[in-house]
PDB file of C-alpha atoms and ligand atoms in Angstrom:
ATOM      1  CA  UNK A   5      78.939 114.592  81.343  1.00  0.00           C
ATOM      2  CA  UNK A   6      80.472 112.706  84.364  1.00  0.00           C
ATOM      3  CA  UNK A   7      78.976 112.650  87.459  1.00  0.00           C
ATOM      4  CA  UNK A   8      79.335 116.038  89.128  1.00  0.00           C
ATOM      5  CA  UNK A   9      82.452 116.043  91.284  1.00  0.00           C
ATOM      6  CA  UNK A  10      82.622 116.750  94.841  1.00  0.00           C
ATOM      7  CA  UNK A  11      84.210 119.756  95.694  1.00  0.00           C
ATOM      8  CA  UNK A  12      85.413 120.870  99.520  1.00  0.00           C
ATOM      9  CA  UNK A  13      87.149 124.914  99.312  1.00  0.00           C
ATOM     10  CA  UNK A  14      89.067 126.321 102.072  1.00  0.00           C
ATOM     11  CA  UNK A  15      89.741 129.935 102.389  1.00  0.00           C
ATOM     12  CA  UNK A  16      93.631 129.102 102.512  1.00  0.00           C
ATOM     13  CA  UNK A  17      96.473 125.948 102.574  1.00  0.00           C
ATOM     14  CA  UNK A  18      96.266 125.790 106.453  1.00  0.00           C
ATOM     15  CA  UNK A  19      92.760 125.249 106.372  1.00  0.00           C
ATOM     16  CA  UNK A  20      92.977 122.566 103.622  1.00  0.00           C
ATOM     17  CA  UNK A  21      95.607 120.994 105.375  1.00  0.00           C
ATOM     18  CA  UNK A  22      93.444 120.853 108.646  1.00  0.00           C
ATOM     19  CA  UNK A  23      90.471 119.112 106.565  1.00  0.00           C
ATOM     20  CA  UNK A  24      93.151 116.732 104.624  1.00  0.00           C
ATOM     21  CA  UNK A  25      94.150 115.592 108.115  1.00  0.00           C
ATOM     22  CA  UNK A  26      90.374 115.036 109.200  1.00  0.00           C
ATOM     23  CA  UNK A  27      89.433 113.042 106.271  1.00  0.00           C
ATOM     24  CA  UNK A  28      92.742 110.770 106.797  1.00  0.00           C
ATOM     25  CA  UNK A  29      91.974 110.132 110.298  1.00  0.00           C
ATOM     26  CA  UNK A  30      87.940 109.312 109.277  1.00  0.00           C
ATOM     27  CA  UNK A  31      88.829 107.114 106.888  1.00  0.00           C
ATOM     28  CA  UNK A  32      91.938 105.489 108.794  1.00  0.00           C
ATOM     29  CA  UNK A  33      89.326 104.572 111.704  1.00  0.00           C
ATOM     30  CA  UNK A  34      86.556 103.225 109.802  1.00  0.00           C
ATOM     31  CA  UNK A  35      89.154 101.177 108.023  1.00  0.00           C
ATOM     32  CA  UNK A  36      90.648  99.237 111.222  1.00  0.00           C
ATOM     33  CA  UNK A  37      87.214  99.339 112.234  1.00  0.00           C
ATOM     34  CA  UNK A  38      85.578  97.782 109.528  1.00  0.00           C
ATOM     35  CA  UNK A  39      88.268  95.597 108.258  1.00  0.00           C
ATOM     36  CA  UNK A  40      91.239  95.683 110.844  1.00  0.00           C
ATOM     37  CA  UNK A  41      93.301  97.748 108.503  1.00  0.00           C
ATOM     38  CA  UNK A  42      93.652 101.468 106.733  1.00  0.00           C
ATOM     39  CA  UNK A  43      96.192 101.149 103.602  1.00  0.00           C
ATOM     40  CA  UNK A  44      96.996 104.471 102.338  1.00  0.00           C
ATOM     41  CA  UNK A  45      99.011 105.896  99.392  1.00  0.00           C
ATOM     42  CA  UNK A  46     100.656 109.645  99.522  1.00  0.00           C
ATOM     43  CA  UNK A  47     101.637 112.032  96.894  1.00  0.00           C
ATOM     44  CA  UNK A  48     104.562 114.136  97.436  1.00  0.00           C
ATOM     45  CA  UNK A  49     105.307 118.077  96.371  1.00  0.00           C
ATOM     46  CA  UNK A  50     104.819 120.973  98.729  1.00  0.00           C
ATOM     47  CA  UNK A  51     100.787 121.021  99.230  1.00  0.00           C
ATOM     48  CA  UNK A  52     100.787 118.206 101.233  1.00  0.00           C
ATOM     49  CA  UNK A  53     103.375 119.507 103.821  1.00  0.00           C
ATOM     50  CA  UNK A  54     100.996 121.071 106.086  1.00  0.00           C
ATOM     51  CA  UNK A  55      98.668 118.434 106.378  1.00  0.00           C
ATOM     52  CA  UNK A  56     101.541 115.833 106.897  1.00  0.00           C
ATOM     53  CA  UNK A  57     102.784 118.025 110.299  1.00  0.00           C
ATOM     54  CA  UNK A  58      99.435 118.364 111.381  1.00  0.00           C
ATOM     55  CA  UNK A  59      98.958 113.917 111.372  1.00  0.00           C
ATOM     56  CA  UNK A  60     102.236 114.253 113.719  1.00  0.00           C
ATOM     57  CA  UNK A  61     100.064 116.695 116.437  1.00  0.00           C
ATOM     58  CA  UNK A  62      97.418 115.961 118.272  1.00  0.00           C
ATOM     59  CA  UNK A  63      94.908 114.972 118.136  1.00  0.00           C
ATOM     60  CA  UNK A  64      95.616 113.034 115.031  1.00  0.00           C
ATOM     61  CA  UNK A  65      98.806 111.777 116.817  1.00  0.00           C
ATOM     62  CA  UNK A  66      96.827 109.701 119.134  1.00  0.00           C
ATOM     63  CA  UNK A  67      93.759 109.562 117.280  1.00  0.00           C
ATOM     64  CA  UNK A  68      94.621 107.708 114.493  1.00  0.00           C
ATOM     65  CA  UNK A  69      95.310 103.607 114.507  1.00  0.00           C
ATOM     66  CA  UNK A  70      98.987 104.063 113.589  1.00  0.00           C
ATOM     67  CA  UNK A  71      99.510 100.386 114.698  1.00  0.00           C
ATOM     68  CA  UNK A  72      96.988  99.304 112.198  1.00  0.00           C
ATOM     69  CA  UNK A  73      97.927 102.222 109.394  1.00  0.00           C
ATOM     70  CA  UNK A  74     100.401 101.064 105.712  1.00  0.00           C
ATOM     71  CA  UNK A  75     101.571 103.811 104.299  1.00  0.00           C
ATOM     72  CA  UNK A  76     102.611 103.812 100.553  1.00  0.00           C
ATOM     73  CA  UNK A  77     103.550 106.653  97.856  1.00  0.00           C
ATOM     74  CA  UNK A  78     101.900 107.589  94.875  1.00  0.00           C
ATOM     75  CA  UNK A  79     105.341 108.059  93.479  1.00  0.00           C
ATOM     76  CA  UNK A  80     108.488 109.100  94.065  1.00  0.00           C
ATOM     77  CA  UNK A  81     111.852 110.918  92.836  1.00  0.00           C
ATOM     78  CA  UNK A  82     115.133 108.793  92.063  1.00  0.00           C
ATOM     79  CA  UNK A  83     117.415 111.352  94.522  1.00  0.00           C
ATOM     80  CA  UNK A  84     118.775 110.369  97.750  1.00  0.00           C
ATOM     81  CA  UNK A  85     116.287 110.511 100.829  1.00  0.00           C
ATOM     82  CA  UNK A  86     118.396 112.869 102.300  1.00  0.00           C
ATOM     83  CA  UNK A  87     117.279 115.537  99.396  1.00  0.00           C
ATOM     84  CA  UNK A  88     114.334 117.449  99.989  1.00  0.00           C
ATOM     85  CA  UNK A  89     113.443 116.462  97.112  1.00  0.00           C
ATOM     86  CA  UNK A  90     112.806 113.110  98.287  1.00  0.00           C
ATOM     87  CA  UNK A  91     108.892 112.174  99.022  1.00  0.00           C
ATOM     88  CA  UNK A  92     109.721 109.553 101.587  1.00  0.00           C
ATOM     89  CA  UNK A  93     112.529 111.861 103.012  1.00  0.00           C
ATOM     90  CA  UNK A  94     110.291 115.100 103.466  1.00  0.00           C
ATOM     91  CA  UNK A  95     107.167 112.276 104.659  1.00  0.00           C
ATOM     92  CA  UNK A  96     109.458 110.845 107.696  1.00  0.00           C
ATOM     93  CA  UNK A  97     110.313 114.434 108.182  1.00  0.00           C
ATOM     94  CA  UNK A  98     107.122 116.008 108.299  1.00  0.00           C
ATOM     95  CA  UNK A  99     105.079 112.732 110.380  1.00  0.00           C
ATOM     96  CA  UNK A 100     106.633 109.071 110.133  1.00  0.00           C
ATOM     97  CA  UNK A 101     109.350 109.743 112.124  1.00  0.00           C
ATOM     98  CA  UNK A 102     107.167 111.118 115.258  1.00  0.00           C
ATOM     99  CA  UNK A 103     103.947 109.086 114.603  1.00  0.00           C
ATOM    100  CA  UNK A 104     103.759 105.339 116.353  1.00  0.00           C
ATOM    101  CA  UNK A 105     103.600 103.495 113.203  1.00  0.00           C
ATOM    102  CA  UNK A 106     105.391 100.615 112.866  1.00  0.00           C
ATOM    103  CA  UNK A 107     108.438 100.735 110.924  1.00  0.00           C
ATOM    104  CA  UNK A 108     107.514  97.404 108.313  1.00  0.00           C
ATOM    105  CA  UNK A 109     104.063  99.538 107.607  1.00  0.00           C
ATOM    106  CA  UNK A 110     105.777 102.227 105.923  1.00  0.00           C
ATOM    107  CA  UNK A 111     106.605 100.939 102.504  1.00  0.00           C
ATOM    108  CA  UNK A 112     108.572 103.241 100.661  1.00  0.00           C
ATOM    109  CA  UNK A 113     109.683 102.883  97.106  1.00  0.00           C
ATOM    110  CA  UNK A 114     113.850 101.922  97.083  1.00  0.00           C
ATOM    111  CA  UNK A 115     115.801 104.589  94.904  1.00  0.00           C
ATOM    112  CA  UNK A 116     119.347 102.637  96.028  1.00  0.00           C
ATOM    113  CA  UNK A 117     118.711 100.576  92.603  1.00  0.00           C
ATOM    114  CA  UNK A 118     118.447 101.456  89.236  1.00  0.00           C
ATOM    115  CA  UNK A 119     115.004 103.094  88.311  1.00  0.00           C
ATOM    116  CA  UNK A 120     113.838  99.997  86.230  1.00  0.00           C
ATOM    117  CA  UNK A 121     114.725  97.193  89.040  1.00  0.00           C
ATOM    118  CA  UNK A 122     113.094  99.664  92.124  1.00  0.00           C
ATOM    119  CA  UNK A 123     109.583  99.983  89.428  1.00  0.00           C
ATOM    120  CA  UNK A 124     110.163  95.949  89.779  1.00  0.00           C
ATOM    121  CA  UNK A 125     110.332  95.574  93.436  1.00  0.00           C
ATOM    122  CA  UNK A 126     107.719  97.958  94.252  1.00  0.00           C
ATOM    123  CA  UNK A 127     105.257  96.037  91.760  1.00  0.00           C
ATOM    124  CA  UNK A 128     106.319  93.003  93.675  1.00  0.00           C
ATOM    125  CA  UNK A 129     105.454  94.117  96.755  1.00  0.00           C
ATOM    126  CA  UNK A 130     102.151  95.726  96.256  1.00  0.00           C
ATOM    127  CA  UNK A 131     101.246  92.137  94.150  1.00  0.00           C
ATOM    128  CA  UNK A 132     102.506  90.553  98.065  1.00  0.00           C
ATOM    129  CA  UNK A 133     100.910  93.163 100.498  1.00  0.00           C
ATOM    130  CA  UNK A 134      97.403  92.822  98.893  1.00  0.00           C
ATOM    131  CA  UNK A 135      97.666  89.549  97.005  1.00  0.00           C
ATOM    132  CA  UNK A 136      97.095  89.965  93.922  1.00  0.00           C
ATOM    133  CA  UNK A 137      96.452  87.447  91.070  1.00  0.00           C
ATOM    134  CA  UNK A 138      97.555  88.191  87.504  1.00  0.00           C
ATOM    135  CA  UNK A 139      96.172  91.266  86.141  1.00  0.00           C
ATOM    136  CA  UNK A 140      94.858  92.311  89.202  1.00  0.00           C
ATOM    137  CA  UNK A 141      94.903  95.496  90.767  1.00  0.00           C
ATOM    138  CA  UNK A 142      95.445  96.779  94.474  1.00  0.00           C
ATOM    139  CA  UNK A 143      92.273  98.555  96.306  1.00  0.00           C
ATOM    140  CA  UNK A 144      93.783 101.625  98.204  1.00  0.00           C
ATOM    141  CA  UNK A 145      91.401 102.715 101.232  1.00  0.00           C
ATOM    142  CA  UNK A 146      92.576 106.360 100.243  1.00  0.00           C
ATOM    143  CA  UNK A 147      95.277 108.148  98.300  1.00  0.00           C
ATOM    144  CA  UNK A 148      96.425 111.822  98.229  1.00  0.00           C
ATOM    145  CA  UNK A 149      96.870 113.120  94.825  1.00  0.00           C
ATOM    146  CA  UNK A 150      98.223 116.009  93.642  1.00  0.00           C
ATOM    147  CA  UNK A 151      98.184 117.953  90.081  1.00  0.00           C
ATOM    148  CA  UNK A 152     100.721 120.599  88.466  1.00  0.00           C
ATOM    149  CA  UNK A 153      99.837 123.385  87.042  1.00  0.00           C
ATOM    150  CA  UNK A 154     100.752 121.387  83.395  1.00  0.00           C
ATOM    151  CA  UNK A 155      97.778 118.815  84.539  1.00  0.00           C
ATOM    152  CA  UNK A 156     100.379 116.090  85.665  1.00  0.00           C
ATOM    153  CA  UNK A 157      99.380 113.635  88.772  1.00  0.00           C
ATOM    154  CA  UNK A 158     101.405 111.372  89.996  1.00  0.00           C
ATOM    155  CA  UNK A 159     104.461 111.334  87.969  1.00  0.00           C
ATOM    156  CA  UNK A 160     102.238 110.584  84.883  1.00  0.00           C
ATOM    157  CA  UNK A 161     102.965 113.129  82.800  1.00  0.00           C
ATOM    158  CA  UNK A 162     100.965 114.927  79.301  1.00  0.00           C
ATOM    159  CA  UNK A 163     101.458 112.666  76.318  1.00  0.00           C
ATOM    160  CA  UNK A 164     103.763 110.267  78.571  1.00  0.00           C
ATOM    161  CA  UNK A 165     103.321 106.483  77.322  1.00  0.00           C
ATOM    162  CA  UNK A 166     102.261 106.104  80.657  1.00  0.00           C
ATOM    163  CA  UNK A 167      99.037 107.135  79.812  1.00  0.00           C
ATOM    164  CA  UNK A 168      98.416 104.218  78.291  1.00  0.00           C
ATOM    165  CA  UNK A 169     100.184 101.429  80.241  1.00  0.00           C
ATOM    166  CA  UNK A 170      97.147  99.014  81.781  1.00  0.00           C
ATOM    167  CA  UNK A 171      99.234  95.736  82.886  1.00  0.00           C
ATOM    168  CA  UNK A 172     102.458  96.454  85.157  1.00  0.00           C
ATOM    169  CA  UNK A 173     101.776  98.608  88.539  1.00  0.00           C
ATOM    170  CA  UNK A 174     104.526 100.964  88.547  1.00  0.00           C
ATOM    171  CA  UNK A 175     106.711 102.690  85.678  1.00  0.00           C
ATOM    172  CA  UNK A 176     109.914 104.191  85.610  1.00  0.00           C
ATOM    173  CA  UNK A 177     109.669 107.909  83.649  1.00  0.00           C
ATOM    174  CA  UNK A 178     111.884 110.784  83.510  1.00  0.00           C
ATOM    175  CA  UNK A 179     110.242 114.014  83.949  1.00  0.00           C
ATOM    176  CA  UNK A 180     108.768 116.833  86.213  1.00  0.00           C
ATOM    177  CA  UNK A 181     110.776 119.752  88.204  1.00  0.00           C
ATOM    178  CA  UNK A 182     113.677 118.237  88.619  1.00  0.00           C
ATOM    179  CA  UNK A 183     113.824 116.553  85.859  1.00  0.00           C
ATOM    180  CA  UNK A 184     115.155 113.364  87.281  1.00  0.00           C
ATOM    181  CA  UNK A 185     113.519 109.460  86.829  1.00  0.00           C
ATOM    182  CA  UNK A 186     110.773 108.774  89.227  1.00  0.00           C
ATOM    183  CA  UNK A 187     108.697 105.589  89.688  1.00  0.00           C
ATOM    184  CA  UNK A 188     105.056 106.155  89.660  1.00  0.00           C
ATOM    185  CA  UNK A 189     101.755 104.078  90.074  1.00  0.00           C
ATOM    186  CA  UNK A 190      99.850 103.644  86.959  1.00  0.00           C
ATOM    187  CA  UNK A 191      96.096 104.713  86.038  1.00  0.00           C
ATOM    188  CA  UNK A 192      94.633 101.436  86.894  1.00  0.00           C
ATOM    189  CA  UNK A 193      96.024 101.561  89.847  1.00  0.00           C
ATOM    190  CA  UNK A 194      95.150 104.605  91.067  1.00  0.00           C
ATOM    191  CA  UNK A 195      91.549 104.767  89.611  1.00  0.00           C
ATOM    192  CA  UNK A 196      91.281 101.116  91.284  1.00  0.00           C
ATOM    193  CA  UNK A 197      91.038 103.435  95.177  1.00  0.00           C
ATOM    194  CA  UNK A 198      87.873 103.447  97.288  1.00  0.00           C
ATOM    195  CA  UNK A 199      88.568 107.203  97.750  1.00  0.00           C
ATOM    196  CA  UNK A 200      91.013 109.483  96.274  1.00  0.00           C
ATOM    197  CA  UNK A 201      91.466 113.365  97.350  1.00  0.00           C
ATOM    198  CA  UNK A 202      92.998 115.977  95.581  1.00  0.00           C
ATOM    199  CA  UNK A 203      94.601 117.971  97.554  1.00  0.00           C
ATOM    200  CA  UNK A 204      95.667 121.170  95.233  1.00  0.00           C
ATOM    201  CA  UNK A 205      96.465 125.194  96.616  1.00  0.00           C
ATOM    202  CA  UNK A 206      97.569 127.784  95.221  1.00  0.00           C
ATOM    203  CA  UNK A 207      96.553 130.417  92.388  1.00  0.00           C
ATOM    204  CA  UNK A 208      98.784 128.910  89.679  1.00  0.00           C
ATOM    205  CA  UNK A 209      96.638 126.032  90.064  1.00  0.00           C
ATOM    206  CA  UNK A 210      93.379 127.465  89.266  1.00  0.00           C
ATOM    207  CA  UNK A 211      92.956 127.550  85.466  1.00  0.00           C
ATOM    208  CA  UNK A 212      93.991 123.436  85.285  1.00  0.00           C
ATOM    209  CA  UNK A 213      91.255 123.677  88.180  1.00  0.00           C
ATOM    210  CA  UNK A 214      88.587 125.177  85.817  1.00  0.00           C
ATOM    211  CA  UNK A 215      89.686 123.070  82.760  1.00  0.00           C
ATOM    212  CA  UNK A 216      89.238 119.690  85.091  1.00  0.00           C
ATOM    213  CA  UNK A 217      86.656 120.616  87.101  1.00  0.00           C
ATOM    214  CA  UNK A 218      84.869 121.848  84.119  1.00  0.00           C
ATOM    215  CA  UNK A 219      85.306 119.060  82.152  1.00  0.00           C
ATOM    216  CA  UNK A 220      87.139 120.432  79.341  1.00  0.00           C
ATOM    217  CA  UNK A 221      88.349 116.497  78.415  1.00  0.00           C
ATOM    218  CA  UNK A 222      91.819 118.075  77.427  1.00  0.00           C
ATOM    219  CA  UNK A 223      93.025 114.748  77.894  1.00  0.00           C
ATOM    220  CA  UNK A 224      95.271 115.401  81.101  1.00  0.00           C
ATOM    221  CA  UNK A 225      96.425 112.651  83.359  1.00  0.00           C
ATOM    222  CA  UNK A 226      94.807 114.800  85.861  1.00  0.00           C
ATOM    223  CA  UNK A 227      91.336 113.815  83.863  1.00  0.00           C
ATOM    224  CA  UNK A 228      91.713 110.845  83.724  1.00  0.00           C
ATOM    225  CA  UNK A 229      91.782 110.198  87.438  1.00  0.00           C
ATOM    226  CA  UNK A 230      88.302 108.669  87.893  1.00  0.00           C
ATOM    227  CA  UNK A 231      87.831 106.002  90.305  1.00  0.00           C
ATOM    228  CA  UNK A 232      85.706 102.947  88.727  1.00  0.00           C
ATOM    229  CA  UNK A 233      84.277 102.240  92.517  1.00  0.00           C
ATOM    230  CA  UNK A 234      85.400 104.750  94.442  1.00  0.00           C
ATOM    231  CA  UNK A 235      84.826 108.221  95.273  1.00  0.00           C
ATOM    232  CA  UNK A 236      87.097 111.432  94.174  1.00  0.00           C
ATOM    233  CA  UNK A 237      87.117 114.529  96.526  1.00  0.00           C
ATOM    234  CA  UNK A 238      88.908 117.744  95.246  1.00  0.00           C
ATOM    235  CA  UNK A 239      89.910 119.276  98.405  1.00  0.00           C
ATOM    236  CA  UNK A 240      91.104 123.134  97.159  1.00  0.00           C
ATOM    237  CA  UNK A 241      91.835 126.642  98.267  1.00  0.00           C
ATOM    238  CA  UNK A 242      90.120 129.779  97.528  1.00  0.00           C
ATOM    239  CA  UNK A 243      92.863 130.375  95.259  1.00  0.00           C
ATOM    240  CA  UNK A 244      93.071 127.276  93.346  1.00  0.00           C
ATOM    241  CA  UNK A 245      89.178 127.683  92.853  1.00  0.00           C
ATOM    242  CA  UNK A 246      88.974 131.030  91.959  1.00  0.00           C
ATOM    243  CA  UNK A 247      88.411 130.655  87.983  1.00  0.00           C
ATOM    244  CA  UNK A 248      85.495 128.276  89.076  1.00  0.00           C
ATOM    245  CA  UNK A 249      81.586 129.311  88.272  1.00  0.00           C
ATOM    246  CA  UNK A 250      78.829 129.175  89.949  1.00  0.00           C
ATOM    247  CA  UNK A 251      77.363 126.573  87.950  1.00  0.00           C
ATOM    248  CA  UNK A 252      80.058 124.444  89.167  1.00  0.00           C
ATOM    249  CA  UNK A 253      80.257 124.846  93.018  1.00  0.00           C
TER     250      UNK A 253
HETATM  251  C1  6PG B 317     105.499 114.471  92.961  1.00  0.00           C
HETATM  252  C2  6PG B 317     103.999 114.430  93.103  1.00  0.00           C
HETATM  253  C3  6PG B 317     103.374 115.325  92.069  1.00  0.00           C
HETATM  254  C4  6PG B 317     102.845 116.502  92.863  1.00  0.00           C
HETATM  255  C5  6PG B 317     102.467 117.641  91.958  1.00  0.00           C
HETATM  256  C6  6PG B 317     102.065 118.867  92.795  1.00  0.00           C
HETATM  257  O1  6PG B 317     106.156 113.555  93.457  1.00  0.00           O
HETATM  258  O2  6PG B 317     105.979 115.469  92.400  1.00  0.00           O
HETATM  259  O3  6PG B 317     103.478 113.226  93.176  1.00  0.00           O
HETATM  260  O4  6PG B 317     102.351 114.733  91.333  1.00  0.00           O
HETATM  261  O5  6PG B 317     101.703 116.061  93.611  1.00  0.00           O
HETATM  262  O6  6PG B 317     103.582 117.954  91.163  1.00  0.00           O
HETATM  263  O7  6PG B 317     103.214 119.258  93.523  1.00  0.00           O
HETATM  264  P1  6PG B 317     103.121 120.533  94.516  1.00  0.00           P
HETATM  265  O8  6PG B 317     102.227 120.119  95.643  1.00  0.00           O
HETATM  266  O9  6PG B 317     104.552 120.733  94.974  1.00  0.00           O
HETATM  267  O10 6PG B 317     102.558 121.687  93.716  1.00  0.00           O
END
C-alpha cells in the first residue's frame, strides 16, 4: 500500500478555495525566498474559480511575490481565449489580469496553431524556461490538479495512449466535455512536482474520491498521479469526501 495520502476537508468550495489560496501564497514565498523564484502550473475547470478570485484580493494580492511568480497550465482547450471555455481566458479573468505579475511570467499554451505545432512550442519552452537536457524533466514548485468524476486529470484521459507516453512533455488529445483537442502535460511531468494539490468539490466527485483515496488501483490517470519527490495534498469538500471511512481520514 502507498504511503497514506494527506488529506485537508473543508465543509464547502469557498472554504477550499480560501485554503487553495493559502497554500499558493506559502509555497510562492518560500520559493522566492529560498531560491528567488515560485514556478507554478494551474489546472483549469470550474473548482478552481474561487480560489483564482480570491489570489486577485487581498491579502494574497499584495502578499504574494507576483514579480517573482511563472505561471503555467496543466493543460488547456484548443477554443479561442475569448470562450469560457478557455483555461488561460477564465485564469486572466478570474486573477492575471488584476494581479502585478509580469506579463512574460505568464506562459500560456498558444491555441492560434494547429494542436500538434502548439504541443511543440510549449515542449520547447518548458525545455528553455527550466533548461532541460535530453530526457529531462521540469521540477514544478506546485501544480493544481484537478480530477473528473470519470478519474481524468489533466487532459489525460482513461485508456488514452497518453498514459503511457514517458519522452515528449506535452501531447495533443481529443477528449473531455467539450470534446475538442487540448494539449496536456504528461505523467512524468507532472509526477516530476515538489508538491501537487488536488483541488476537487463537489458530491459527484466523491465515489472517484473513495476509489483513489482508497486505493482501489483501477488504473485511472487520477492514480497514477504520484510524485517521485514530491508531496501530493488532496484538498476536498465535505461533499467530495463523503463516501470516505474512517479508516481513511
Ligand atoms: C481541464 C482540467 C481538467 C479539470 C477536471 C475537473 O482543462 O478540463 O485540467 O482536468 O481539472 O476536468 O474540472 P472541474 O473543476 O470543472 O470539475
Amino acid at each position: 500500500m502507498d504511503r497514506k495520502p494527506q488529506i485537508i476537508i473543508r465543509d464547502n468550495l469557498s472554504a477550499l478555495a480560501g485554503t487553495g489560496a493559502d497554500i499558493f501564497a506559502a509555497s510562492a514565498i518560500e520559493n522566492v525566498i529560498n531560491k528567488g523564484r515560485f514556478v507554478t502550473a494551474i489546472s483549469g475547470g470550474s473548482t478552481p474559480g474561487p480560489m483564482h478570485r480570491l489570489l486577485s484580493r487581498d491579502p494574497y494580492l499584495s502578499e504574494i511575490p507576483w514579480n517573482k511568480t511563472h505561471i503555467f497550465w496543466v493543460d488547456e482547450r484548443c477554443v479561442p481565449v475569448s470562450r469560457t471555455e478557455s483555461n488561460y481566458g477564465e485564469a486572466r479573468k478570474r486573477f492575471l489580469d488584476i494581479v502585478p505579475i509580469p506579463s512574460d511570467h505568464i506562459h500560456n499554451i498558444s491555441v492560434e496553431v494547429p494542436p500538434e505545432e502548439g504541443a511543440l512550442r510549449y515542449q520547447r519552452e518548458l525545455i528553455k524556461f527550466f533548461g532541460l537536457k535530453r530526457g529531462e524533466f521540469p521540477v514544478f514548485d506546485l501544480i493544481f490538479m484537478g480530477i473528473g468524476a470519470d478519474g481524468h486529470t489533466a487532459s489525460i484521459y482513461p485508456k488514452s495512449s497518453a498514459l503511457e507516453e514517458n519522452k515528449k512533455l506535452m501531447l495533443s488529445v481529443k477528449g473531455g466535455d467539450p470534446l475538442v483537442h487540448r494539449l496536456t502535460m504528461i505523467l512524468p511531468v507532472l509526477n516530476n512536482a515538489k508538491k501537487i494539490i488536488f483541488l476537487v468539490s463537489g458530491k459527484d466527485k466523491s465515489e472517484i474520491i473513495g476509489d483513489i483515496i482508497m486505493q482501489r488501483q483501477k488504473g485511472l490517470p487520477a492514480e497514477m498521479i504520484k510524485p517521485a519527490h514530491g508531496e501530493i495534498i488532496w484538498l476536498i469538500d465535505r461533499e467530495a469526501a463523503s463516501l470516505l471511512t474512517e479508516i481513511i481520514l
